[in-house]
Amino acid sequence: MKRVSMRKISEVLRLHFKLGLSLRQSANATGTSRGSVSNYCTRFKELAVDIDRFLSLNEMMQEQLFYPECGCGITPQASKVMPDYITIHHELKKKQQSKVTLALLHEEYKEAHPTNAYSYTQFREHYVRFLNQINPSMRQVHIAGEKVFVDYSGLTIPIVNQKTGEVYKAQIFVAVLGASGYTFVHASYSQKQRDFILSHVLAYDFFGGTPKIVVPDNLKSAVIKHSKKEGVVINESYAALARHYTMAVTPARPYKPKDKAKVELGVKGIQRWILARLRHHTFFSVDELNAALSNLLDLYNHKIIKRIAKSRTELFKELDQPFLQALPLQRYLYKEFKEATVAQNYHIFLEGCEYSVPYQYLGLRVQVWHSSHSVDIHYKGTKIAIHPKLHFVGQVSTLHEHMPSHHQYQSEKTNPGRFLNWANTIGAHTLS
């Protein structure tokens, strides 16, 4: 069958993906059948290539991407044994630990089939063809135990306040391990940092360990800035979470969909197989919603992936689980971060309250970590003060040892307890 010119296919893709024309409109504009247009668009989606990048290539390069089997001159031969590329693909995911290469796997394949094995060139080309038959996230060779991808679903679930009837939109957090696709999902009332970090902590508990790298999208709760000029600036609270779990943060690059293909497919799977099933349910709290999500999540992770013939749970136990880092002894306790300048009264201001620091730090810039229970104040990495968290505007927490000596004297001089102790030395009637 005669192949359509790459120029026409490129124009179809430009109209549909660049200009947003429908399949029918693109077909009419190019004189191509709607079925062919649908096939071109489906094939292009599987490439996981940015449309602008694709259009910038010449026709020969576009054709090599679009028809990777073209020009290889290889067809399956009855006299040769086709390698088990599913097993080979899984072996390559473990290459960081086992140092295995495609060349070594070919040598082992030849040893097993000395008289009817493909050459290395054919072996490699058939593997490339195998990769182009599976989805974009599986196509990437993610190293076992190396990465977890995190993002929020665009779809939300309504939560009804039984007392007022007010409806809240629960946000759906999704975490996907790179090698296995093993997935965690958690609902919260917002995407704010406190909820965002709690979802991570629960995900790591669910996995029973942590990979080396977390790949978030460019949410403000994770990334303050991500540009070529200034580089990546990670939110300090999110960086502290990563340090606690001995992880690195490598955000997905803006406008690079391939960087987050794994989690985007995970989000789609969660939307289709879990959130869609809950569309007729009414929930009155996120706890109730999370209980329902948990039950469906087990079914989702146990679902067999047709092209791989294994479930995400099986892949997790085989690939990611053996290489995850052990969890720390204590869960991460969420703390917010801010910087403050020590005022003339050797106190810093935080949420309408004042907390003292040693007077020697007067006028200096300090780092403040605060939770619902405590306030820790640091200067250049050294903790210089700790206070219980105050909860009412106007309250002041002053430690005696933070005062200059003349302030300590004045404080003791005007301390009511000091007068009571003095009266008690005279007698009970004086004290009363």
mmCIF file with all atom_site columns, C-alpha atoms in Angstrom, residues 78-213:
data_model
loop_
_atom_site.group_PDB
_atom_site.id
_atom_site.type_symbol
_atom_site.label_atom_id
_atom_site.label_alt_id
_atom_site.label_comp_id
_atom_site.label_asym_id
_atom_site.label_entity_id
_atom_site.label_seq_id
_atom_site.pdbx_PDB_ins_code
_atom_site.Cartn_x
_atom_site.Cartn_y
_atom_site.Cartn_z
_atom_site.occupancy
_atom_site.B_iso_or_equiv
_atom_site.pdbx_formal_charge
_atom_site.auth_seq_id
_atom_site.auth_comp_id
_atom_site.auth_asym_id
_atom_site.auth_atom_id
_atom_site.pdbx_PDB_model_num
ATOM 1   C CA . ALA A 1 78  ? 10.794  -18.145 10.826 1.00 0.00 ? 78  ALA A CA 1
ATOM 2   C CA . SER A 1 79  ? 14.297  -19.573 11.177 1.00 0.00 ? 79  SER A CA 1
ATOM 3   C CA . LYS A 1 80  ? 15.175  -17.200 14.032 1.00 0.00 ? 80  LYS A CA 1
ATOM 4   C CA . VAL A 1 81  ? 14.026  -17.196 17.663 1.00 0.00 ? 81  VAL A CA 1
ATOM 5   C CA . MET A 1 82  ? 12.404  -13.891 18.632 1.00 0.00 ? 82  MET A CA 1
ATOM 6   C CA . PRO A 1 83  ? 13.863  -12.634 21.943 1.00 0.00 ? 83  PRO A CA 1
ATOM 7   C CA . ASP A 1 84  ? 11.608  -12.084 24.959 1.00 0.00 ? 84  ASP A CA 1
ATOM 8   C CA . TYR A 1 85  ? 11.667  -8.299  24.865 1.00 0.00 ? 85  TYR A CA 1
ATOM 9   C CA . ILE A 1 86  ? 9.408   -7.886  27.892 1.00 0.00 ? 86  ILE A CA 1
ATOM 10  C CA . THR A 1 87  ? 12.044  -9.626  30.024 1.00 0.00 ? 87  THR A CA 1
ATOM 11  C CA . ILE A 1 88  ? 14.832  -7.692  28.288 1.00 0.00 ? 88  ILE A CA 1
ATOM 12  C CA . HIS A 1 89  ? 13.026  -4.397  28.957 1.00 0.00 ? 89  HIS A CA 1
ATOM 13  C CA . HIS A 1 90  ? 12.705  -5.267  32.666 1.00 0.00 ? 90  HIS A CA 1
ATOM 14  C CA . GLU A 1 91  ? 16.376  -6.252  32.861 1.00 0.00 ? 91  GLU A CA 1
ATOM 15  C CA . LEU A 1 92  ? 17.430  -2.894  31.433 1.00 0.00 ? 92  LEU A CA 1
ATOM 16  C CA . LYS A 1 93  ? 15.407  -1.138  34.130 1.00 0.00 ? 93  LYS A CA 1
ATOM 17  C CA . LYS A 1 94  ? 17.707  -2.772  36.687 1.00 0.00 ? 94  LYS A CA 1
ATOM 18  C CA . LYS A 1 95  ? 20.883  -1.699  34.882 1.00 0.00 ? 95  LYS A CA 1
ATOM 19  C CA . GLN A 1 96  ? 21.965  0.777   37.568 1.00 0.00 ? 96  GLN A CA 1
ATOM 20  C CA . GLN A 1 97  ? 22.262  -2.054  40.069 1.00 0.00 ? 97  GLN A CA 1
ATOM 21  C CA . SER A 1 98  ? 23.262  -4.909  37.732 1.00 0.00 ? 98  SER A CA 1
ATOM 22  C CA . LYS A 1 99  ? 25.212  -2.848  35.117 1.00 0.00 ? 99  LYS A CA 1
ATOM 23  C CA . VAL A 1 100 ? 23.488  -4.906  32.403 1.00 0.00 ? 100 VAL A CA 1
ATOM 24  C CA . THR A 1 101 ? 23.604  -3.601  28.815 1.00 0.00 ? 101 THR A CA 1
ATOM 25  C CA . LEU A 1 102 ? 21.687  -4.441  25.653 1.00 0.00 ? 102 LEU A CA 1
ATOM 26  C CA . ALA A 1 103 ? 24.896  -5.890  24.191 1.00 0.00 ? 103 ALA A CA 1
ATOM 27  C CA . LEU A 1 104 ? 25.315  -8.251  27.152 1.00 0.00 ? 104 LEU A CA 1
ATOM 28  C CA . LEU A 1 105 ? 21.665  -9.342  26.902 1.00 0.00 ? 105 LEU A CA 1
ATOM 29  C CA . HIS A 1 106 ? 22.264  -10.100 23.219 1.00 0.00 ? 106 HIS A CA 1
ATOM 30  C CA . GLU A 1 107 ? 25.268  -12.242 24.107 1.00 0.00 ? 107 GLU A CA 1
ATOM 31  C CA . GLU A 1 108 ? 23.170  -14.231 26.605 1.00 0.00 ? 108 GLU A CA 1
ATOM 32  C CA . TYR A 1 109 ? 20.427  -14.595 23.981 1.00 0.00 ? 109 TYR A CA 1
ATOM 33  C CA . LYS A 1 110 ? 22.999  -15.929 21.457 1.00 0.00 ? 110 LYS A CA 1
ATOM 34  C CA . GLU A 1 111 ? 24.331  -18.428 24.017 1.00 0.00 ? 111 GLU A CA 1
ATOM 35  C CA . ALA A 1 112 ? 20.802  -19.742 24.536 1.00 0.00 ? 112 ALA A CA 1
ATOM 36  C CA . HIS A 1 113 ? 20.129  -19.972 20.762 1.00 0.00 ? 113 HIS A CA 1
ATOM 37  C CA . PRO A 1 114 ? 23.528  -20.445 19.059 1.00 0.00 ? 114 PRO A CA 1
ATOM 38  C CA . THR A 1 115 ? 22.187  -21.559 15.666 1.00 0.00 ? 115 THR A CA 1
ATOM 39  C CA . ASN A 1 116 ? 19.074  -19.461 15.225 1.00 0.00 ? 116 ASN A CA 1
ATOM 40  C CA . ALA A 1 117 ? 19.734  -16.082 16.892 1.00 0.00 ? 117 ALA A CA 1
ATOM 41  C CA . TYR A 1 118 ? 19.408  -12.649 15.353 1.00 0.00 ? 118 TYR A CA 1
ATOM 42  C CA . SER A 1 119 ? 22.522  -10.527 14.858 1.00 0.00 ? 119 SER A CA 1
ATOM 43  C CA . TYR A 1 120 ? 23.058  -7.680  17.327 1.00 0.00 ? 120 TYR A CA 1
ATOM 44  C CA . THR A 1 121 ? 21.852  -5.106  14.762 1.00 0.00 ? 121 THR A CA 1
ATOM 45  C CA . GLN A 1 122 ? 18.624  -7.036  14.174 1.00 0.00 ? 122 GLN A CA 1
ATOM 46  C CA . PHE A 1 123 ? 18.269  -7.714  17.909 1.00 0.00 ? 123 PHE A CA 1
ATOM 47  C CA . ARG A 1 124 ? 18.516  -4.011  18.631 1.00 0.00 ? 124 ARG A CA 1
ATOM 48  C CA . GLU A 1 125 ? 16.161  -2.973  15.818 1.00 0.00 ? 125 GLU A CA 1
ATOM 49  C CA . HIS A 1 126 ? 13.494  -5.413  16.992 1.00 0.00 ? 126 HIS A CA 1
ATOM 50  C CA . TYR A 1 127 ? 13.845  -3.956  20.505 1.00 0.00 ? 127 TYR A CA 1
ATOM 51  C CA . VAL A 1 128 ? 13.301  -0.436  19.121 1.00 0.00 ? 128 VAL A CA 1
ATOM 52  C CA . ARG A 1 129 ? 10.191  -1.728  17.337 1.00 0.00 ? 129 ARG A CA 1
ATOM 53  C CA . PHE A 1 130 ? 8.985   -3.289  20.603 1.00 0.00 ? 130 PHE A CA 1
ATOM 54  C CA . LEU A 1 131 ? 9.454   0.065   22.392 1.00 0.00 ? 131 LEU A CA 1
ATOM 55  C CA . ASN A 1 132 ? 7.347   1.846   19.799 1.00 0.00 ? 132 ASN A CA 1
ATOM 56  C CA . GLN A 1 133 ? 4.473   -0.572  20.397 1.00 0.00 ? 133 GLN A CA 1
ATOM 57  C CA . ILE A 1 134 ? 4.103   0.315   24.063 1.00 0.00 ? 134 ILE A CA 1
ATOM 58  C CA . ASN A 1 135 ? 2.972   3.543   25.677 1.00 0.00 ? 135 ASN A CA 1
ATOM 59  C CA . PRO A 1 136 ? 5.316   6.531   26.184 1.00 0.00 ? 136 PRO A CA 1
ATOM 60  C CA . SER A 1 137 ? 5.867   5.973   29.918 1.00 0.00 ? 137 SER A CA 1
ATOM 61  C CA . MET A 1 138 ? 6.718   2.303   29.455 1.00 0.00 ? 138 MET A CA 1
ATOM 62  C CA . ARG A 1 139 ? 8.906   3.188   26.481 1.00 0.00 ? 139 ARG A CA 1
ATOM 63  C CA . GLN A 1 140 ? 11.275  5.151   28.692 1.00 0.00 ? 140 GLN A CA 1
ATOM 64  C CA . VAL A 1 141 ? 13.701  2.885   30.518 1.00 0.00 ? 141 VAL A CA 1
ATOM 65  C CA . HIS A 1 142 ? 13.208  4.053   34.106 1.00 0.00 ? 142 HIS A CA 1
ATOM 66  C CA . ILE A 1 143 ? 15.791  2.622   36.482 1.00 0.00 ? 143 ILE A CA 1
ATOM 67  C CA . ALA A 1 144 ? 14.363  0.406   39.245 1.00 0.00 ? 144 ALA A CA 1
ATOM 68  C CA . GLY A 1 145 ? 13.966  2.271   42.527 1.00 0.00 ? 145 GLY A CA 1
ATOM 69  C CA . GLU A 1 146 ? 15.226  5.538   41.052 1.00 0.00 ? 146 GLU A CA 1
ATOM 70  C CA . LYS A 1 147 ? 12.258  7.912   40.585 1.00 0.00 ? 147 LYS A CA 1
ATOM 71  C CA . VAL A 1 148 ? 8.763   8.723   41.763 1.00 0.00 ? 148 VAL A CA 1
ATOM 72  C CA . PHE A 1 149 ? 6.636   11.130  39.689 1.00 0.00 ? 149 PHE A CA 1
ATOM 73  C CA . VAL A 1 150 ? 4.010   13.254  41.474 1.00 0.00 ? 150 VAL A CA 1
ATOM 74  C CA . ASP A 1 151 ? 1.182   15.510  40.285 1.00 0.00 ? 151 ASP A CA 1
ATOM 75  C CA . TYR A 1 152 ? -2.452  16.411  40.879 1.00 0.00 ? 152 TYR A CA 1
ATOM 76  C CA . SER A 1 153 ? -5.350  15.161  38.805 1.00 0.00 ? 153 SER A CA 1
ATOM 77  C CA . GLY A 1 154 ? -7.183  17.836  36.879 1.00 0.00 ? 154 GLY A CA 1
ATOM 78  C CA . LEU A 1 155 ? -10.432 16.225  38.022 1.00 0.00 ? 155 LEU A CA 1
ATOM 79  C CA . THR A 1 156 ? -11.685 16.889  41.543 1.00 0.00 ? 156 THR A CA 1
ATOM 80  C CA . ILE A 1 157 ? -14.233 15.124  43.760 1.00 0.00 ? 157 ILE A CA 1
ATOM 81  C CA . PRO A 1 158 ? -16.970 17.132  45.533 1.00 0.00 ? 158 PRO A CA 1
ATOM 82  C CA . ILE A 1 159 ? -17.119 16.989  49.346 1.00 0.00 ? 159 ILE A CA 1
ATOM 83  C CA . VAL A 1 160 ? -20.411 18.106  50.921 1.00 0.00 ? 160 VAL A CA 1
ATOM 84  C CA . ASN A 1 161 ? -20.548 19.842  54.300 1.00 0.00 ? 161 ASN A CA 1
ATOM 85  C CA . GLN A 1 162 ? -23.493 18.142  55.976 1.00 0.00 ? 162 GLN A CA 1
ATOM 86  C CA . LYS A 1 163 ? -24.211 21.126  58.253 1.00 0.00 ? 163 LYS A CA 1
ATOM 87  C CA . THR A 1 164 ? -24.120 23.951  55.712 1.00 0.00 ? 164 THR A CA 1
ATOM 88  C CA . GLY A 1 165 ? -24.549 22.125  52.404 1.00 0.00 ? 165 GLY A CA 1
ATOM 89  C CA . GLU A 1 166 ? -21.430 23.874  51.092 1.00 0.00 ? 166 GLU A CA 1
ATOM 90  C CA . VAL A 1 167 ? -19.503 21.879  48.477 1.00 0.00 ? 167 VAL A CA 1
ATOM 91  C CA . TYR A 1 168 ? -15.692 21.695  48.488 1.00 0.00 ? 168 TYR A CA 1
ATOM 92  C CA . LYS A 1 169 ? -13.522 20.326  45.688 1.00 0.00 ? 169 LYS A CA 1
ATOM 93  C CA . ALA A 1 170 ? -11.169 17.633  46.971 1.00 0.00 ? 170 ALA A CA 1
ATOM 94  C CA . GLN A 1 171 ? -7.806  17.653  45.200 1.00 0.00 ? 171 GLN A CA 1
ATOM 95  C CA . ILE A 1 172 ? -6.466  14.286  44.024 1.00 0.00 ? 172 ILE A CA 1
ATOM 96  C CA . PHE A 1 173 ? -2.709  13.717  44.482 1.00 0.00 ? 173 PHE A CA 1
ATOM 97  C CA . VAL A 1 174 ? -1.099  10.955  42.395 1.00 0.00 ? 174 VAL A CA 1
ATOM 98  C CA . ALA A 1 175 ? 2.385   9.403   42.856 1.00 0.00 ? 175 ALA A CA 1
ATOM 99  C CA . VAL A 1 176 ? 3.760   6.877   40.349 1.00 0.00 ? 176 VAL A CA 1
ATOM 100 C CA . LEU A 1 177 ? 6.996   4.886   40.663 1.00 0.00 ? 177 LEU A CA 1
ATOM 101 C CA . GLY A 1 178 ? 9.029   5.084   37.459 1.00 0.00 ? 178 GLY A CA 1
ATOM 102 C CA . ALA A 1 179 ? 10.030  1.492   36.764 1.00 0.00 ? 179 ALA A CA 1
ATOM 103 C CA . SER A 1 180 ? 6.864   -0.352  37.793 1.00 0.00 ? 180 SER A CA 1
ATOM 104 C CA . GLY A 1 181 ? 4.129   2.260   37.421 1.00 0.00 ? 181 GLY A CA 1
ATOM 105 C CA . TYR A 1 182 ? 2.940   1.297   40.932 1.00 0.00 ? 182 TYR A CA 1
ATOM 106 C CA . THR A 1 183 ? 0.555   4.079   41.940 1.00 0.00 ? 183 THR A CA 1
ATOM 107 C CA . PHE A 1 184 ? -0.590  5.887   45.090 1.00 0.00 ? 184 PHE A CA 1
ATOM 108 C CA . VAL A 1 185 ? -3.533  8.278   45.283 1.00 0.00 ? 185 VAL A CA 1
ATOM 109 C CA . HIS A 1 186 ? -4.639  10.608  48.105 1.00 0.00 ? 186 HIS A CA 1
ATOM 110 C CA . ALA A 1 187 ? -7.384  13.217  48.443 1.00 0.00 ? 187 ALA A CA 1
ATOM 111 C CA . SER A 1 188 ? -6.984  16.487  50.348 1.00 0.00 ? 188 SER A CA 1
ATOM 112 C CA . TYR A 1 189 ? -8.931  19.719  50.710 1.00 0.00 ? 189 TYR A CA 1
ATOM 113 C CA . SER A 1 190 ? -6.302  21.790  48.903 1.00 0.00 ? 190 SER A CA 1
ATOM 114 C CA . GLN A 1 191 ? -3.022  21.790  46.997 1.00 0.00 ? 191 GLN A CA 1
ATOM 115 C CA . LYS A 1 192 ? -1.434  24.008  49.655 1.00 0.00 ? 192 LYS A CA 1
ATOM 116 C CA . GLN A 1 193 ? 1.967   23.054  50.958 1.00 0.00 ? 193 GLN A CA 1
ATOM 117 C CA . ARG A 1 194 ? 0.751   21.413  54.173 1.00 0.00 ? 194 ARG A CA 1
ATOM 118 C CA . ASP A 1 195 ? -1.563  19.051  52.224 1.00 0.00 ? 195 ASP A CA 1
ATOM 119 C CA . PHE A 1 196 ? 0.975   18.568  49.428 1.00 0.00 ? 196 PHE A CA 1
ATOM 120 C CA . ILE A 1 197 ? 3.682   17.414  51.841 1.00 0.00 ? 197 ILE A CA 1
ATOM 121 C CA . LEU A 1 198 ? 1.299   15.205  53.836 1.00 0.00 ? 198 LEU A CA 1
ATOM 122 C CA . SER A 1 199 ? 0.391   13.398  50.584 1.00 0.00 ? 199 SER A CA 1
ATOM 123 C CA . HIS A 1 200 ? 4.091   12.709  49.966 1.00 0.00 ? 200 HIS A CA 1
ATOM 124 C CA . VAL A 1 201 ? 4.599   11.318  53.470 1.00 0.00 ? 201 VAL A CA 1
ATOM 125 C CA . LEU A 1 202 ? 1.610   8.995   53.046 1.00 0.00 ? 202 LEU A CA 1
ATOM 126 C CA . ALA A 1 203 ? 2.860   7.917   49.599 1.00 0.00 ? 203 ALA A CA 1
ATOM 127 C CA . TYR A 1 204 ? 6.253   6.917   50.985 1.00 0.00 ? 204 TYR A CA 1
ATOM 128 C CA . ASP A 1 205 ? 4.542   4.981   53.777 1.00 0.00 ? 205 ASP A CA 1
ATOM 129 C CA . PHE A 1 206 ? 2.401   3.243   51.143 1.00 0.00 ? 206 PHE A CA 1
ATOM 130 C CA . PHE A 1 207 ? 5.466   2.273   49.076 1.00 0.00 ? 207 PHE A CA 1
ATOM 131 C CA . GLY A 1 208 ? 7.301   1.137   52.219 1.00 0.00 ? 208 GLY A CA 1
ATOM 132 C CA . GLY A 1 209 ? 10.400  3.094   51.183 1.00 0.00 ? 209 GLY A CA 1
ATOM 133 C CA . THR A 1 210 ? 11.619  5.926   48.995 1.00 0.00 ? 210 THR A CA 1
ATOM 134 C CA . PRO A 1 211 ? 13.326  6.129   45.597 1.00 0.00 ? 211 PRO A CA 1
ATOM 135 C CA . LYS A 1 212 ? 16.323  8.402   45.122 1.00 0.00 ? 212 LYS A CA 1
ATOM 136 C CA . ILE A 1 213 ? 14.551  11.136  43.136 1.00 0.00 ? 213 ILE A CA 1
#
